[in-house]
Coordinates of C-alpha atoms in Angstrom, one line a residue:
M1158 CA -14.0 12.6 24.0
S1159 CA -17.3 11.7 26.0
N1160 CA -18.7 8.2 26.8
L1161 CA -21.5 7.3 24.8
I1162 CA -21.9 3.9 26.2
K1163 CA -20.8 2.6 29.6
A1164 CA -21.7 -0.4 31.3
E1165 CA -20.5 -0.4 35.2
N1166 CA -20.5 -3.8 36.9
L1167 CA -22.5 -5.8 34.3
S1168 CA -23.7 -9.1 35.3
F1169 CA -26.0 -11.1 33.0
T1170 CA -27.0 -14.6 33.0
Y1171 CA -29.5 -16.4 30.9
P1172 CA -32.2 -18.0 32.2
A1173 CA -32.8 -21.9 32.6
A1174 CA -34.9 -23.5 29.6
G1175 CA -35.7 -27.3 29.9
E1176 CA -32.8 -29.0 31.4
R1177 CA -30.4 -26.2 30.7
L1178 CA -28.9 -24.9 33.7
A1179 CA -28.8 -20.8 34.1
L1180 CA -26.0 -19.6 32.1
P1181 CA -23.8 -16.8 33.5
V1182 CA -21.9 -14.4 30.7
F1183 CA -20.7 -11.6 32.8
E1184 CA -19.6 -10.7 36.2
N1185 CA -19.4 -7.0 37.0
L1186 CA -17.8 -6.2 33.5
T1187 CA -17.0 -2.4 33.2
L1188 CA -16.4 -0.7 30.0
E1189 CA -16.8 2.6 28.2
I1190 CA -17.2 3.4 24.6
A1191 CA -16.0 6.7 23.7
E1192 CA -18.2 8.7 21.2
G1193 CA -16.9 9.0 17.7
S1194 CA -14.7 6.1 18.3
F1195 CA -14.3 2.8 16.3
T1196 CA -14.0 0.0 18.4
A1197 CA -13.1 -3.6 17.7
V1198 CA -14.4 -6.4 19.8
I1199 CA -13.0 -9.9 19.3
G1200 CA -12.8 -13.1 21.5
P1201 CA -13.7 -16.9 20.9
N1202 CA -17.2 -18.4 20.4
G1203 CA -19.0 -18.2 23.6
C1204 CA -17.1 -15.4 25.5
G1205 CA -20.2 -13.1 25.4
K1206 CA -19.8 -10.8 22.7
S1207 CA -22.9 -11.0 20.9
T1208 CA -24.6 -10.7 24.6
L1209 CA -22.5 -7.7 25.5
A1210 CA -23.8 -6.0 21.8
K1211 CA -27.1 -6.6 22.6
H1212 CA -27.1 -4.6 26.0
F1213 CA -25.7 -1.5 24.3
N1214 CA -29.5 -1.3 23.1
A1215 CA -31.4 -2.8 25.4
V1216 CA -32.7 -5.9 23.5
L1217 CA -31.1 -7.4 26.4
L1218 CA -31.5 -6.1 29.9
P1219 CA -28.5 -6.5 32.9
T1220 CA -29.3 -9.2 35.5
G1221 CA -27.0 -6.8 37.7
G1222 CA -25.4 -3.5 37.4
K1223 CA -26.2 -0.6 34.6
V1224 CA -25.7 0.0 31.1
Y1225 CA -25.6 3.8 30.0
V1226 CA -26.6 5.4 26.3
A1227 CA -25.5 8.9 26.1
G1228 CA -26.4 8.9 30.1
M1229 CA -30.1 7.1 29.8
D1230 CA -30.2 4.1 31.7
T1231 CA -31.4 0.9 29.3
A1232 CA -33.5 -0.5 32.2
D1233 CA -36.0 3.0 31.7
E1234 CA -38.4 1.6 29.6
E1235 CA -39.6 5.3 28.6
K1236 CA -36.3 5.7 27.3
L1237 CA -36.4 2.6 24.8
L1238 CA -37.2 4.0 21.7
E1239 CA -34.4 7.1 22.1
I1240 CA -31.7 4.5 22.9
R1241 CA -32.8 2.4 20.1
C1242 CA -32.6 5.1 17.6
Q1243 CA -29.4 6.4 19.0
I1244 CA -27.8 2.7 18.6
G1245 CA -28.2 1.0 15.5
M1246 CA -27.9 -2.9 15.3
V1247 CA -26.6 -5.3 12.6
F1248 CA -26.9 -8.6 13.7
Q1249 CA -24.8 -11.8 12.4
N1250 CA -27.7 -13.3 10.4
P1251 CA -29.5 -11.2 7.8
D1252 CA -32.5 -13.4 7.8
N1253 CA -33.2 -12.5 11.4
Q1254 CA -33.1 -8.6 10.5
I1255 CA -34.8 -8.4 6.6
V1256 CA -38.6 -7.9 7.0
A1257 CA -40.1 -6.7 3.6
N1258 CA -40.6 -8.2 0.5
V1259 CA -38.7 -5.7 -1.5
V1260 CA -35.3 -4.6 -1.0
E1261 CA -36.1 -0.8 -1.0
E1262 CA -38.9 -1.3 1.3
D1263 CA -37.0 -2.9 3.9
V1264 CA -34.2 -0.4 4.2
A1265 CA -37.4 2.2 4.7
F1266 CA -38.9 -0.1 7.3
A1267 CA -37.1 1.7 10.2
P1268 CA -37.2 5.6 9.1
E1269 CA -41.1 5.1 8.4
N1270 CA -41.9 3.8 12.0
L1271 CA -39.9 7.1 13.0
G1272 CA -42.2 9.3 11.1
V1273 CA -39.6 10.7 9.0
P1274 CA -40.8 12.3 6.0
S1275 CA -41.4 10.6 2.9
P1276 CA -39.2 12.2 0.5
E1277 CA -36.5 12.3 3.1
I1278 CA -37.1 8.4 3.4
R1279 CA -36.4 8.2 -0.5
K1280 CA -33.4 9.8 -0.3
R1281 CA -32.2 8.0 3.2
V1282 CA -33.1 4.6 0.8
D1283 CA -31.0 5.8 -1.9
D1284 CA -28.1 6.8 -0.1
A1285 CA -27.9 3.6 2.1
L1286 CA -28.5 1.3 -0.8
K1287 CA -25.5 2.9 -2.8
T1288 CA -23.0 2.9 0.4
V1289 CA -23.5 -0.9 0.4
G1290 CA -23.5 -1.6 -3.2
M1291 CA -27.1 -2.3 -4.0
Y1292 CA -28.6 0.1 -5.4
E1293 CA -29.3 -1.7 -8.3
Y1294 CA -30.9 -4.6 -6.4
R1295 CA -33.7 -2.2 -5.0
E1296 CA -36.4 -3.8 -6.5
H1297 CA -35.9 -7.0 -6.0
A1298 CA -37.3 -9.8 -3.6
P1299 CA -34.5 -10.0 -0.5
H1300 CA -35.1 -14.1 -0.8
L1301 CA -33.8 -14.4 -3.8
L1302 CA -30.7 -12.3 -2.9
S1303 CA -27.1 -14.3 -1.6
G1304 CA -26.2 -14.2 2.4
G1305 CA -23.7 -11.8 1.4
Q1306 CA -26.2 -9.2 -0.6
K1307 CA -28.8 -9.6 2.4
Q1308 CA -26.1 -8.7 4.9
R1309 CA -25.7 -5.4 2.9
I1310 CA -29.2 -4.7 2.9
A1311 CA -29.4 -5.7 6.6
I1312 CA -26.5 -2.7 7.4
A1313 CA -28.2 -0.3 4.8
G1314 CA -31.3 -0.4 6.8
V1315 CA -29.6 0.6 9.5
L1316 CA -28.0 3.2 7.8
A1317 CA -31.2 4.5 6.8
M1318 CA -31.7 5.3 10.6
Q1319 CA -29.0 7.9 10.9
P1320 CA -28.1 6.2 14.4
R1321 CA -25.3 8.3 16.5
C1322 CA -23.5 4.7 16.9
I1323 CA -24.0 1.2 15.3
V1324 CA -23.1 -2.0 16.5
L1325 CA -22.2 -4.6 13.7
D1326 CA -22.0 -8.3 15.1
E1327 CA -20.0 -10.4 12.3
P1328 CA -21.6 -8.3 9.5
T1329 CA -19.1 -9.4 7.1
A1330 CA -19.2 -13.2 7.9
M1331 CA -20.4 -14.3 4.5
L1332 CA -19.5 -11.6 2.5
D1333 CA -16.4 -12.1 -0.1
P1334 CA -13.2 -10.0 0.2
R1335 CA -14.5 -6.9 -1.8
G1336 CA -17.7 -7.0 0.0
R1337 CA -15.7 -7.1 3.5
E1338 CA -13.5 -4.1 2.2
E1339 CA -16.8 -2.3 1.2
V1340 CA -18.6 -2.5 4.4
I1341 CA -15.3 -2.3 6.4
S1342 CA -14.5 1.0 4.2
T1343 CA -18.1 2.0 4.5
I1344 CA -18.5 2.0 8.6
T1345 CA -14.7 3.6 8.6
R1346 CA -15.5 6.4 6.5
L1347 CA -19.0 6.9 8.4
N1348 CA -16.7 7.2 11.6
R1349 CA -14.3 9.3 10.3
E1350 CA -16.0 12.0 8.2
Q1351 CA -19.7 11.7 9.8
G1352 CA -18.2 10.8 13.7
I1353 CA -20.6 7.9 14.0
T1354 CA -19.4 5.6 16.6
V1355 CA -18.6 2.4 15.3
V1356 CA -18.6 -0.8 17.3
L1357 CA -17.5 -3.8 15.3
I1358 CA -17.5 -7.3 16.5
T1359 CA -15.5 -9.8 13.8
H1360 CA -13.4 -12.7 13.8
H1361 CA -11.5 -11.4 10.6
M1362 CA -8.4 -10.2 12.5
R1363 CA -7.4 -7.9 9.4
E1364 CA -10.9 -6.0 9.8
T1365 CA -9.4 -4.7 13.2
V1366 CA -6.6 -3.0 12.0
G1367 CA -8.2 0.4 11.1
A1368 CA -10.0 0.4 14.5
D1369 CA -8.9 2.9 17.4
R1370 CA -8.8 0.0 20.0
V1371 CA -9.4 -3.3 20.0
I1372 CA -10.9 -5.3 23.2
V1373 CA -10.1 -9.2 23.6
M1374 CA -13.2 -10.8 25.4
H1375 CA -12.5 -13.8 27.1
K1376 CA -15.0 -16.1 29.3
G1377 CA -17.1 -13.0 29.7
G1378 CA -14.4 -10.5 31.1
I1379 CA -11.7 -8.3 29.1
L1380 CA -8.6 -10.2 28.9
T1381 CA -6.4 -7.2 26.9
D1382 CA -7.5 -3.9 25.6
G1383 CA -5.5 -1.3 23.5
S1384 CA -4.7 -0.1 20.0
P1385 CA -4.5 -2.9 17.1
R1386 CA -0.7 -2.7 17.5
E1387 CA -0.6 -3.1 21.1
V1388 CA -3.3 -6.1 21.1
F1389 CA -1.5 -7.9 18.1
S1390 CA 2.0 -7.8 19.7
Q1391 CA 0.4 -10.0 22.4
V1392 CA 0.6 -13.4 20.3
E1393 CA 1.1 -16.1 22.6
L1394 CA -1.7 -14.5 24.9
L1395 CA -4.4 -14.6 22.0
R1396 CA -3.5 -17.9 20.6
K1397 CA -3.7 -19.3 24.5
A1398 CA -7.2 -18.0 24.3
G1399 CA -8.0 -19.6 20.9
L1400 CA -7.7 -16.6 18.6
D1401 CA -5.7 -15.6 15.8
V1402 CA -4.0 -12.8 14.7
P1403 CA -3.5 -10.9 11.1
Q1404 CA -1.5 -13.3 9.0
T1405 CA 1.2 -10.3 8.9
T1406 CA 1.9 -10.6 12.5
D1407 CA 2.1 -14.3 12.4
L1408 CA 4.6 -14.4 9.3
L1409 CA 6.8 -11.9 11.5
Y1410 CA 6.2 -13.9 15.0
S1411 CA 7.3 -17.2 13.4
L1412 CA 10.4 -15.6 11.3
R1413 CA 11.3 -14.5 14.8
G1414 CA 11.0 -17.9 15.9
A1415 CA 13.6 -18.7 13.5
G1416 CA 15.9 -16.2 14.4
W1417 CA 14.9 -13.3 12.5
E1418 CA 15.0 -10.0 14.7
L1419 CA 11.4 -8.0 13.4
P1420 CA 9.0 -6.4 15.1
L1421 CA 5.5 -7.8 15.9
D1422 CA 3.4 -4.4 15.3
A1423 CA 3.5 -4.1 11.4
L1424 CA -0.5 -4.9 10.6
T1425 CA -0.3 -4.6 6.9
P1426 CA 1.0 -5.9 4.1
Q1427 CA 3.2 -2.9 3.4
E1428 CA 4.9 -2.9 6.7
C1429 CA 5.1 -6.3 6.9
A1430 CA 7.0 -6.1 3.6
E1431 CA 9.6 -3.3 5.1
A1432 CA 10.2 -4.9 8.2
I1433 CA 11.4 -8.3 6.2
R1434 CA 13.2 -6.4 3.9
D1435 CA 14.8 -4.6 6.7
A1436 CA 15.9 -7.4 8.6
G1437 CA 17.1 -9.5 5.6
S1438 CA 18.8 -6.3 4.1
A1439 CA 22.2 -8.3 3.9
F1440 CA 21.0 -11.6 2.5
L1441 CA 17.5 -10.6 0.2
P1442 CA 19.4 -10.3 -3.1
R1443 CA 18.3 -7.7 -5.9
G1444 CA 16.6 -8.8 -9.2
T1445 CA 13.0 -10.0 -9.7
N1446 CA 12.6 -13.8 -9.9
T1447 CA 9.8 -14.1 -12.1
D1448 CA 10.3 -17.6 -14.1
R1449 CA 10.6 -20.2 -11.5
P1450 CA 7.5 -21.9 -10.4
F1451 CA 7.1 -22.8 -6.7
I1452 CA 6.7 -26.2 -6.2
P1453 CA 4.8 -26.7 -2.6
D1454 CA 6.4 -29.4 -0.2
D1455 CA 3.3 -31.1 0.4
A1456 CA 2.1 -33.7 -2.6
E1457 CA -1.2 -33.5 -1.4
Q1458 CA -1.2 -29.7 -2.8
R1459 CA -1.0 -30.8 -6.4
P1460 CA -4.6 -31.5 -8.1
R1461 CA -5.4 -35.2 -9.4
Q1462 CA -6.0 -36.9 -12.2
G1463 CA -8.1 -39.9 -13.4
V1464 CA -11.4 -41.0 -14.0
P1465 CA -13.7 -38.4 -12.0
I1466 CA -15.9 -39.6 -9.5
L1467 CA -18.6 -36.2 -10.1
E1468 CA -18.7 -34.6 -13.6
L1469 CA -20.4 -31.7 -14.8
K1470 CA -21.2 -31.1 -18.8
D1471 CA -22.0 -27.9 -19.9
L1472 CA -24.1 -27.2 -17.1
T1473 CA -26.6 -23.8 -17.2
H1474 CA -28.9 -23.2 -14.6
I1475 CA -31.5 -20.2 -15.1
Y1476 CA -33.6 -18.7 -12.2
S1477 CA -37.2 -17.7 -13.0
A1478 CA -36.8 -18.5 -16.5
G1479 CA -39.4 -17.1 -18.6
T1480 CA -40.1 -14.0 -15.8
P1481 CA -39.0 -10.4 -15.7
F1482 CA -36.5 -11.9 -12.8
E1483 CA -35.0 -14.3 -14.9
H1484 CA -31.4 -14.5 -13.8
T1485 CA -28.7 -17.1 -15.5
A1486 CA -26.7 -18.4 -12.2
V1487 CA -24.2 -20.8 -13.9
S1488 CA -23.2 -21.2 -17.9
H1489 CA -21.9 -24.0 -19.5
I1490 CA -20.0 -25.2 -16.7
D1491 CA -17.5 -28.2 -17.3
L1492 CA -15.9 -29.5 -14.3
A1493 CA -14.6 -32.6 -12.7
F1494 CA -14.1 -34.2 -9.2
H1495 CA -11.9 -36.8 -7.9
A1496 CA -11.8 -39.5 -5.1
G1497 CA -9.8 -37.9 -2.6
E1498 CA -9.3 -34.7 -3.7
L1499 CA -9.5 -31.4 -1.5
T1500 CA -11.5 -28.6 -4.0
G1501 CA -12.0 -25.1 -2.9
I1502 CA -14.4 -22.7 -4.9
I1503 CA -14.0 -19.4 -4.4
G1504 CA -15.6 -16.4 -6.1
H1505 CA -17.2 -13.2 -5.4
T1506 CA -20.7 -12.9 -3.6
G1507 CA -23.1 -13.6 -6.2
S1508 CA -20.7 -15.5 -8.8
G1509 CA -22.5 -19.1 -8.7
K1510 CA -20.8 -20.4 -6.2
S1511 CA -23.6 -22.0 -4.4
T1512 CA -26.2 -22.4 -7.2
L1513 CA -23.2 -24.7 -8.5
I1514 CA -22.9 -27.3 -5.6
Q1515 CA -26.7 -27.3 -5.3
H1516 CA -26.4 -29.4 -8.5
L1517 CA -24.0 -31.7 -7.3
N1518 CA -26.8 -33.5 -5.7
G1519 CA -29.6 -32.8 -7.4
L1520 CA -31.1 -30.6 -5.1
L1521 CA -31.4 -28.1 -8.0
K1522 CA -31.8 -29.7 -11.9
P1523 CA -29.9 -28.0 -14.6
S1524 CA -31.6 -25.7 -17.1
S1525 CA -29.3 -27.7 -19.6
G1526 CA -26.2 -29.8 -19.4
Q1527 CA -25.4 -32.7 -17.1
V1528 CA -24.3 -33.9 -13.9
L1529 CA -22.3 -37.5 -13.7
F1530 CA -22.0 -39.0 -10.7
Q1531 CA -19.5 -42.3 -11.7
G1532 CA -20.4 -41.4 -15.4
Q1533 CA -24.1 -41.8 -14.7
D1534 CA -26.7 -38.8 -15.3
I1535 CA -28.1 -38.4 -11.6
W1536 CA -31.2 -37.6 -13.1
K1537 CA -31.9 -40.6 -15.5
D1538 CA -34.9 -41.6 -12.9
K1539 CA -36.0 -40.8 -9.4
Q1540 CA -34.4 -43.5 -7.5
F1541 CA -30.9 -43.0 -8.7
T1542 CA -31.6 -39.2 -8.0
H1543 CA -32.9 -39.9 -4.3
S1544 CA -29.9 -42.5 -3.6
I1545 CA -27.2 -39.7 -4.9
R1546 CA -28.4 -37.2 -2.0
G1547 CA -26.8 -40.2 0.4
R1548 CA -23.6 -40.6 -1.7
V1549 CA -22.9 -36.5 -2.5
G1550 CA -23.4 -35.2 1.0
L1551 CA -24.2 -31.3 1.2
V1552 CA -23.7 -29.2 4.4
F1553 CA -25.2 -25.7 3.8
Q1554 CA -24.4 -22.1 4.3
Y1555 CA -26.0 -22.0 7.5
P1556 CA -25.5 -25.7 8.9
E1557 CA -27.3 -25.2 11.9
Y1558 CA -30.4 -24.7 10.1
Q1559 CA -30.1 -28.6 9.1
L1560 CA -30.7 -29.3 13.1
F1561 CA -34.7 -30.3 14.1
E1562 CA -34.1 -33.5 16.6
E1563 CA -34.6 -34.0 20.1
T1564 CA -30.9 -35.2 20.7
C1565 CA -27.5 -34.7 19.0
W1566 CA -27.9 -38.7 18.8
K1567 CA -31.3 -38.3 16.8
D1568 CA -30.0 -35.7 14.4
I1569 CA -26.8 -37.3 13.4
A1570 CA -28.6 -40.5 12.8
F1571 CA -31.3 -39.0 10.7
G1572 CA -29.5 -39.5 7.3
P1573 CA -28.1 -42.8 7.6
K1574 CA -31.4 -44.1 9.2
N1575 CA -33.3 -43.0 6.1
Q1576 CA -30.5 -44.7 4.0
G1577 CA -32.0 -48.3 5.8
I1578 CA -29.3 -48.6 8.4
T1579 CA -30.6 -49.8 11.7
G1580 CA -29.1 -51.2 14.8
D1581 CA -25.7 -51.5 15.9
E1582 CA -24.6 -50.4 12.3
L1583 CA -26.4 -46.9 13.2
D1584 CA -25.2 -46.4 16.6
A1585 CA -21.9 -47.0 15.2
R1586 CA -22.1 -44.5 12.3
V1587 CA -23.1 -41.8 14.7
R1588 CA -20.6 -42.2 16.9
R1589 CA -18.0 -42.8 14.4
A1590 CA -19.3 -38.9 12.7
A1591 CA -19.8 -37.6 16.5
S1592 CA -16.1 -38.6 16.9
F1593 CA -14.8 -36.9 13.6
V1594 CA -16.0 -33.7 14.5
G1595 CA -15.2 -33.7 18.0
I1596 CA -18.8 -34.2 19.5
S1597 CA -18.5 -35.9 23.1
E1598 CA -20.8 -38.7 24.4
R1599 CA -22.3 -36.6 27.0
Q1600 CA -23.2 -34.1 24.4
L1601 CA -24.7 -36.9 21.9
E1602 CA -27.7 -37.0 24.4
K1603 CA -28.3 -33.3 24.8
S1604 CA -30.8 -31.3 22.5
P1605 CA -28.7 -29.8 19.7
F1606 CA -30.3 -26.3 20.4
D1607 CA -28.6 -26.2 24.0
L1608 CA -25.3 -26.0 22.2
S1609 CA -23.2 -23.8 21.3
G1610 CA -23.1 -22.3 17.6
G1611 CA -19.9 -23.8 16.6
Q1612 CA -20.8 -27.1 18.3
K1613 CA -24.0 -26.5 16.5
R1614 CA -22.1 -26.7 13.5
R1615 CA -20.1 -29.8 14.3
V1616 CA -23.5 -31.7 14.9
A1617 CA -24.8 -30.3 11.5
I1618 CA -21.5 -31.7 9.8
A1619 CA -22.0 -35.0 11.5
G1620 CA -25.2 -35.5 10.2
V1621 CA -23.9 -35.7 6.9
I1622 CA -20.8 -37.5 7.6
A1623 CA -22.8 -40.1 9.3
M1624 CA -23.9 -40.7 5.7
E1625 CA -20.5 -41.9 4.8
P1626 CA -20.9 -39.8 1.3
D1627 CA -18.3 -40.6 -1.4
V1628 CA -18.3 -36.8 -2.0
L1629 CA -18.7 -34.3 1.0
I1630 CA -19.6 -30.5 0.1
L1631 CA -19.5 -27.6 2.5
D1632 CA -20.7 -23.9 1.8
E1633 CA -18.8 -21.7 4.1
P1634 CA -18.6 -24.2 7.1
T1635 CA -16.4 -21.9 9.1
A1636 CA -18.0 -18.7 8.6
G1637 CA -18.5 -16.8 12.3
L1638 CA -16.4 -19.2 13.8
D1639 CA -13.6 -18.1 15.8
A1640 CA -10.0 -19.5 15.2
A1641 CA -10.2 -22.5 17.3
G1642 CA -13.4 -23.4 16.1
R1643 CA -12.6 -22.9 12.7
D1644 CA -8.9 -25.1 12.8
S1645 CA -11.2 -27.9 14.4
I1646 CA -13.7 -28.0 11.7
L1647 CA -10.9 -27.7 8.8
E1648 CA -9.1 -30.7 10.7
N1649 CA -12.2 -32.6 10.9
I1650 CA -12.7 -31.8 7.0
K1651 CA -8.9 -33.2 6.3
A1652 CA -9.4 -36.4 8.4
Y1653 CA -12.8 -37.4 7.1
Q1654 CA -11.0 -36.8 3.4
Q1655 CA -8.1 -38.9 4.3
A1656 CA -9.9 -42.1 6.2
Q1657 CA -12.9 -42.2 3.4
N1658 CA -10.7 -41.0 0.3
A1659 CA -13.6 -39.0 -0.2
A1660 CA -13.7 -36.3 -2.8
V1661 CA -14.4 -33.0 -0.6
I1662 CA -15.7 -29.6 -2.1
M1663 CA -16.0 -26.5 0.1
V1664 CA -17.0 -23.4 -0.9
S1665 CA -15.4 -20.3 1.3
H1666 CA -14.6 -16.8 1.3
S1667 CA -11.4 -16.7 3.1
M1668 CA -8.5 -17.1 0.8
E1669 CA -5.9 -18.0 3.7
E1670 CA -8.2 -21.3 4.6
V1671 CA -8.5 -22.6 0.6
A1672 CA -4.5 -21.9 0.3
E1673 CA -3.8 -23.9 3.4
L1674 CA -6.4 -27.0 3.3
C1675 CA -7.0 -27.4 -0.7
S1676 CA -4.8 -29.4 -3.4
R1677 CA -6.8 -27.5 -6.3
L1678 CA -9.1 -24.6 -6.3
I1679 CA -11.6 -23.2 -8.8
V1680 CA -12.4 -19.5 -9.3
M1681 CA -16.4 -18.6 -10.2
N1682 CA -17.0 -15.4 -11.8
K1683 CA -20.2 -14.4 -13.2
G1684 CA -21.5 -17.5 -13.2
C1685 CA -18.8 -19.1 -15.1
V1686 CA -15.2 -21.0 -14.1
A1687 CA -12.6 -18.4 -14.8
M1688 CA -9.7 -20.3 -13.3
D1689 CA -9.1 -23.8 -12.1
G1690 CA -5.6 -25.1 -10.3
A1691 CA -3.5 -25.3 -7.7
P1692 CA -3.3 -22.8 -5.2
A1693 CA 0.4 -21.9 -6.3
E1694 CA -0.9 -21.1 -9.6
V1695 CA -4.1 -19.6 -8.7
F1696 CA -2.9 -17.2 -6.4
T1697 CA -0.2 -15.6 -9.0
H1698 CA -3.1 -13.9 -10.4
V1699 CA -3.3 -11.0 -7.9
E1700 CA -4.6 -8.5 -10.5
E1701 CA -7.1 -10.7 -12.2
L1702 CA -8.7 -11.8 -8.5
T1703 CA -8.6 -8.5 -7.3
E1704 CA -10.6 -7.2 -10.5
M1705 CA -12.9 -10.2 -9.8
G1706 CA -13.9 -8.8 -6.0
L1707 CA -11.3 -11.5 -4.4
S1708 CA -8.2 -11.2 -2.7
V1709 CA -5.0 -13.3 -2.1
P1710 CA -3.5 -14.6 1.1
Q1711 CA -1.9 -11.7 2.8
V1712 CA 1.3 -13.4 2.9
T1713 CA 0.8 -13.5 -1.0
S1714 CA 0.7 -9.7 -0.5
V1715 CA 3.7 -9.5 1.7
F1716 CA 5.7 -11.5 -1.1
A1717 CA 4.5 -9.1 -4.0
R1718 CA 5.2 -6.3 -2.4
L1719 CA 8.6 -7.7 -1.4
R1720 CA 9.0 -8.3 -5.1
A1721 CA 8.1 -5.1 -6.3
M1722 CA 11.1 -3.7 -3.6
G1723 CA 13.3 -5.6 -6.4
L1724 CA 14.0 -8.4 -4.3
D1725 CA 14.6 -12.1 -5.6
L1726 CA 11.7 -14.0 -4.2
P1727 CA 9.2 -16.2 -6.0
A1728 CA 5.8 -14.9 -6.6
D1729 CA 3.5 -17.8 -5.9
V1730 CA 3.9 -18.5 -2.2
Y1731 CA 0.7 -18.5 -0.3
T1732 CA 1.1 -20.1 3.1
V1733 CA 2.9 -18.3 6.4
R1734 CA 4.5 -22.1 6.4
Y1735 CA 6.2 -21.4 2.9
A1736 CA 6.7 -18.2 3.2
V1737 CA 9.0 -18.7 6.1
A1738 CA 10.8 -21.3 4.3
R1739 CA 11.4 -19.8 1.1
L1740 CA 12.9 -16.6 3.6
Q1741 CA 15.2 -19.0 5.6
E1742 CA 16.5 -20.3 2.4
R1743 CA 17.4 -17.0 1.2
K1744 CA 19.0 -16.4 4.9
E1745 CA 20.9 -19.7 4.8
G1746 CA 22.4 -19.0 0.9
R1747 CA 20.1 -21.9 -0.8
P1748 CA 18.3 -20.9 -3.7
C1749 CA 14.3 -20.3 -3.7

């Protein structure tokens, strides 16, 4: 195949701004992307992935070297329009890409500017919206959509251009599992059936499995480059770079460490199950175990009981009531949250998760029903409603948007300062919160806008933690973070919950994250609570979760396939640690 994109000795340095020094990203990077290929690019935050992507359609121009698209130099201004017609970009945040007040008008924006005839625009818009599953929202206002729905609209807008290559920068970061699957399936089909070149930047390792090639970037260079099987077999190299591997690879690698003879190039749950079955044929007996429940080793994985700190009673919320856009987001919700409990809320995009949590500290007022804090209605009077926002802290879906002060110290201090905290106590709270999330003394004096994306997120979380809330709510706190950043944030959340005995509520689209961290899972579906229980219980409902647009951890899928092969293993295994323990018990002749 010929090369569609070629970078020769590419160097790029972001210019100095204010107190920030010039920041070099690449030095003499050489890279080729073959036409018709599907290339995945992975790497830790700050390694240069997004900066590289912006060179492919001349959003950024090299400070050294050259980038060519279909033989055209991206620095040639006369070729700029043609290059951008060839290379369509889908950015990390859809709000940066949506420009119109109606969905179908937004998707039509680029074809209109390219002079495409009206009948052809109509067809392209309809086809693109159907492709991403958003056709029924074509007459909606984008600002009324969820973050995941906005991302689908942004992808549709690029598809309508019918580009030769699509470059996607974390396009599924805010999507539910079904949405991620649909997007990846869509771009795979476009690549396989229409020959469109795809460059996918992602932190979801399982999304790279179907790619022809995986490029691993690290510190502005290429760490390794090969097929998914070749790349993910290098587990130690990737982990040293602060990256993940698919959970299937993690399971095989962990079992190898326990003495099993297993390959590392099985990437799907089916391949992983077959490898484990073959390696354990001598000691994995036949006959399915359907009745014995799996009891987690960690007592913290069991749901709490007792008097709730926060309670919802028959909560309903209707958006745009009495208008043509009337929509019931949550309906007749009854829930209770306890001190010391770490709860995960999962659900498909638009299921009501974000609407639900915005009621917990009074950002939204119920259309009907009650929200009780320590037994009192949070809407009983204005003063009490205002005070609740210091007791129930909420970190939004894009927490970096909460930053606005001159320094990180001032940003973290804003909340407690408005609670009336001053002097040494204010400083102590700021530094204590910064320590919880890994913000250094030196960084406290910096502008939050000079920090990386992951660091900004830590500062935003620290600003809420500094108020020392009794309830900490986080909406997708790890979206868009690499493995090291994600693990650090999750450890920070766990540390705060344990230190303060706080109730922590975390909305997430990552089944692996909530399985590992949470003692309780609430599953939202179509504005209602569909399930509520311990992870071991919830993740046994594989078919029901799939029907709701969700998934289960990959390791749970592996065990489901092993059971389907007739092996006597439990169904309710949902972390690699538990999976290894159960398989080792079998190997040692002990019952699961």
